[in-house]
XYZ file of N, CA and C in Angstrom:
264
model
N 30.074 14.545 4.115
C 30.783 13.550 4.240
C 30.496 12.464 5.167
N 30.401 11.397 5.221
C 29.721 10.004 6.190
C 31.342 10.116 6.988
N 31.244 9.285 8.076
C 32.599 9.069 8.991
C 33.567 8.131 8.296
N 32.707 7.194 7.229
C 33.461 6.054 6.671
C 34.034 6.791 5.692
N 33.507 7.589 4.872
C 34.192 8.576 3.841
C 35.497 9.208 4.539
N 35.393 9.783 5.603
C 36.277 10.516 6.108
C 37.519 9.851 6.509
N 37.338 8.524 7.061
C 38.356 7.665 7.481
C 38.942 7.190 6.231
N 38.173 6.957 5.027
C 38.943 6.707 4.024
C 39.833 7.507 3.525
N 39.150 8.843 3.271
C 39.981 9.909 2.779
C 41.050 10.119 3.610
N 41.238 10.210 4.594
C 41.939 10.667 5.747
C 43.531 9.579 5.577
N 42.843 8.241 5.551
C 43.790 7.357 5.174
C 44.843 7.268 3.769
N 44.121 7.970 2.976
C 44.722 8.401 1.888
C 46.248 9.573 2.164
N 46.179 10.064 3.068
C 47.288 11.098 3.883
C 48.243 10.299 4.431
N 47.915 9.565 5.201
C 48.909 8.591 6.251
C 49.347 7.047 5.691
N 48.666 6.886 4.704
C 49.110 5.531 4.297
C 49.884 5.160 3.072
N 50.549 4.020 2.843
C 50.925 3.937 1.291
C 49.906 3.582 0.459
N 49.839 4.258 -0.574
C 48.964 4.087 -1.883
C 48.850 2.578 -2.132
N 49.654 1.721 -1.979
C 49.308 0.384 -2.389
C 48.628 -0.190 -1.499
N 48.171 0.454 -0.075
C 47.710 -0.667 0.811
C 46.059 0.281 0.927
N 45.893 0.997 0.130
C 44.295 1.621 0.087
C 43.319 0.621 -0.074
N 43.460 -0.209 -0.704
C 42.211 -1.273 -0.813
C 41.986 -1.962 0.673
N 43.210 -2.461 1.312
C 43.228 -3.331 2.475
C 42.677 -2.038 3.450
N 43.059 -0.552 3.369
C 42.593 0.367 4.314
C 41.355 0.271 4.190
N 40.466 0.300 2.913
C 39.003 0.401 2.740
C 38.427 -0.599 3.600
N 38.772 -2.120 3.585
C 38.461 -3.042 4.265
C 38.347 -2.884 5.518
N 39.590 -2.466 5.934
C 40.096 -2.224 7.277
C 38.657 -1.314 8.118
N 38.566 -0.360 7.369
C 37.271 0.857 7.744
C 36.350 0.307 8.099
N 35.886 -0.403 6.821
C 34.376 -1.222 7.069
C 34.361 -2.179 7.940
N 35.524 -2.897 8.280
C 35.597 -4.243 9.497
C 35.446 -3.454 11.056
N 36.257 -2.035 11.075
C 36.224 -1.563 12.360
C 35.089 -0.817 12.556
N 34.007 -0.466 11.594
C 32.845 0.323 11.743
C 31.741 -0.612 12.330
N 32.329 -1.950 11.809
C 30.882 -3.099 12.260
C 31.164 -3.849 13.551
N 32.559 -3.186 14.300
C 32.873 -3.930 15.571
C 32.267 -3.189 16.776
N 32.520 -3.553 17.824
C 31.861 -3.471 19.220
C 32.352 -1.847 19.495
N 33.569 -1.424 18.629
C 33.606 -0.030 18.944
C 33.319 0.964 18.166
N 32.730 0.677 16.871
C 32.348 1.150 16.140
C 33.378 2.446 15.258
N 34.486 2.241 15.207
C 35.889 2.929 14.612
C 36.607 3.900 15.511
N 36.264 3.631 16.637
C 36.874 4.742 17.591
C 38.332 4.424 17.417
N 39.121 3.076 17.064
C 40.163 2.889 16.833
C 40.718 3.379 15.515
N 40.099 3.628 14.446
C 40.340 4.464 13.614
C 40.660 5.672 13.710
N 39.679 6.490 14.654
C 39.847 8.039 14.930
C 41.357 8.114 15.572
N 41.743 7.240 16.474
C 42.927 7.354 17.629
C 43.999 7.005 16.444
N 43.948 5.892 15.657
C 44.922 5.459 14.671
C 45.435 6.696 13.737
N 44.271 7.334 13.257
C 44.833 8.418 12.091
C 45.354 9.669 12.997
N 44.694 9.645 14.461
C 45.206 10.876 15.168
C 46.897 10.867 15.158
N 47.349 9.459 15.795
C 48.498 8.945 15.994
C 49.384 9.123 14.509
N 48.889 8.671 13.596
C 49.583 9.017 12.323
C 49.929 10.297 11.696
N 48.719 11.039 12.209
C 48.785 12.720 12.117
C 50.146 13.197 12.897
N 50.271 12.850 14.030
C 51.015 13.150 15.027
C 52.600 12.904 14.554
N 52.512 11.473 14.135
C 54.254 11.053 13.731
C 54.348 11.729 12.262
N 53.303 12.196 11.480
C 53.887 12.777 10.157
C 54.558 14.230 10.896
N 53.661 14.830 11.618
C 53.953 16.092 11.874
C 55.385 16.369 12.942
N 55.956 15.258 13.165
C 57.246 15.026 13.557
C 57.381 14.932 15.133
N 56.240 14.270 15.608
C 56.078 13.926 17.149
C 56.824 12.754 17.077
N 57.204 12.266 18.203
C 57.858 11.036 18.626
C 57.222 9.688 18.890
N 57.520 8.748 18.626
C 56.967 7.477 19.107
C 56.680 7.727 20.669
N 57.425 7.887 21.415
C 57.103 7.934 22.815
C 55.889 8.860 23.015
N 55.829 9.903 22.521
C 54.567 10.736 22.368
C 53.637 10.448 22.084
N 53.636 9.587 21.045
C 52.347 8.973 20.139
C 51.850 7.993 21.195
N 52.911 6.975 21.807
C 52.171 6.057 22.676
C 51.759 6.517 24.163
N 52.318 7.774 24.284
C 51.607 8.357 25.380
C 50.128 8.636 25.285
N 49.913 9.406 24.065
C 48.710 9.636 23.516
C 47.849 8.593 23.484
N 48.094 7.271 23.070
C 47.371 6.165 22.789
C 47.038 5.744 24.628
N 47.847 5.880 25.101
C 47.666 5.417 26.602
C 46.543 6.291 27.312
N 46.536 7.610 27.039
C 45.648 8.446 27.621
C 44.309 8.410 27.085
N 44.049 7.565 26.082
C 42.686 7.305 25.562
C 42.018 6.344 26.497
N 42.737 5.536 27.429
C 41.967 4.572 28.205
C 41.006 3.612 27.451
N 41.801 3.121 26.467
C 40.990 1.780 26.068
C 41.170 0.688 26.497
N 40.332 -0.567 26.168
C 40.586 -1.631 26.718
C 41.623 -2.150 25.969
N 42.239 -3.161 26.630
C 43.091 -3.940 25.914
C 43.110 -4.244 24.481
N 41.717 -5.001 23.995
C 41.589 -5.238 22.764
C 41.451 -4.112 21.871
N 41.137 -2.908 22.344
C 41.085 -1.880 21.208
C 42.390 -1.042 21.043
N 42.947 -1.336 22.095
C 44.529 -0.709 22.196
C 45.454 -1.653 21.357
N 44.947 -2.581 21.048
C 45.858 -3.726 20.445
C 45.282 -3.305 18.861
N 44.171 -3.467 18.721
C 43.586 -3.104 17.248
C 44.147 -1.611 16.492
N 44.321 -0.746 17.531
C 45.147 0.690 17.195
C 46.655 0.480 16.617
N 47.289 -0.718 17.645
C 48.565 -1.230 17.449
C 48.735 -1.658 15.852
N 47.877 -2.628 15.568
C 48.064 -3.238 14.492
C 47.439 -2.707 13.228
N 46.542 -1.710 13.397
C 46.298 -0.825 12.263
C 47.562 0.254 12.002
N 48.263 0.587 12.992
C 49.429 1.368 12.907
C 50.671 0.630 12.248
N 50.891 -0.814 12.664
C 51.901 -1.273 12.095
C 51.449 -1.603 10.551
N 50.267 -2.150 10.142
C 49.846 -2.232 8.915
C 49.715 -1.168 8.074
N 49.559 -0.258 8.644
C 49.229 0.995 7.315
C 50.237 2.172 7.535
N 50.492 2.564 8.938
C 51.425 3.752 8.997
C 52.555 4.037 8.322
N 53.000 4.964 7.457
C 53.889 5.430 6.590
C 55.327 5.769 7.410
N 55.189 6.151 8.594
C 56.217 6.435 9.773
C 56.640 5.258 10.085
N 58.185 5.150 10.167
C 58.833 3.735 10.466
C 59.626 3.950 11.805
N 59.684 3.471 12.828
C 60.311 3.342 14.031
C 61.727 2.637 13.835
């Protein structure tokens, strides 16, 4: 399974079904950017943590530990706001 297929399939677990088409477009857009989808790996990991009961504070700490650029961190935030099933 390619990384793109993996991201799309993992997204099905953590996002609302009605957002699937937008998720696929997001995956392809992120793969083509400067970071080659790193934001997707981190966003999916955070979605997984939240679904498993971790707090938003813990998820934010994990995001900060990734030492991303401001732009990449913002992209992760946008992905989470747009797609994550967990609500704050």
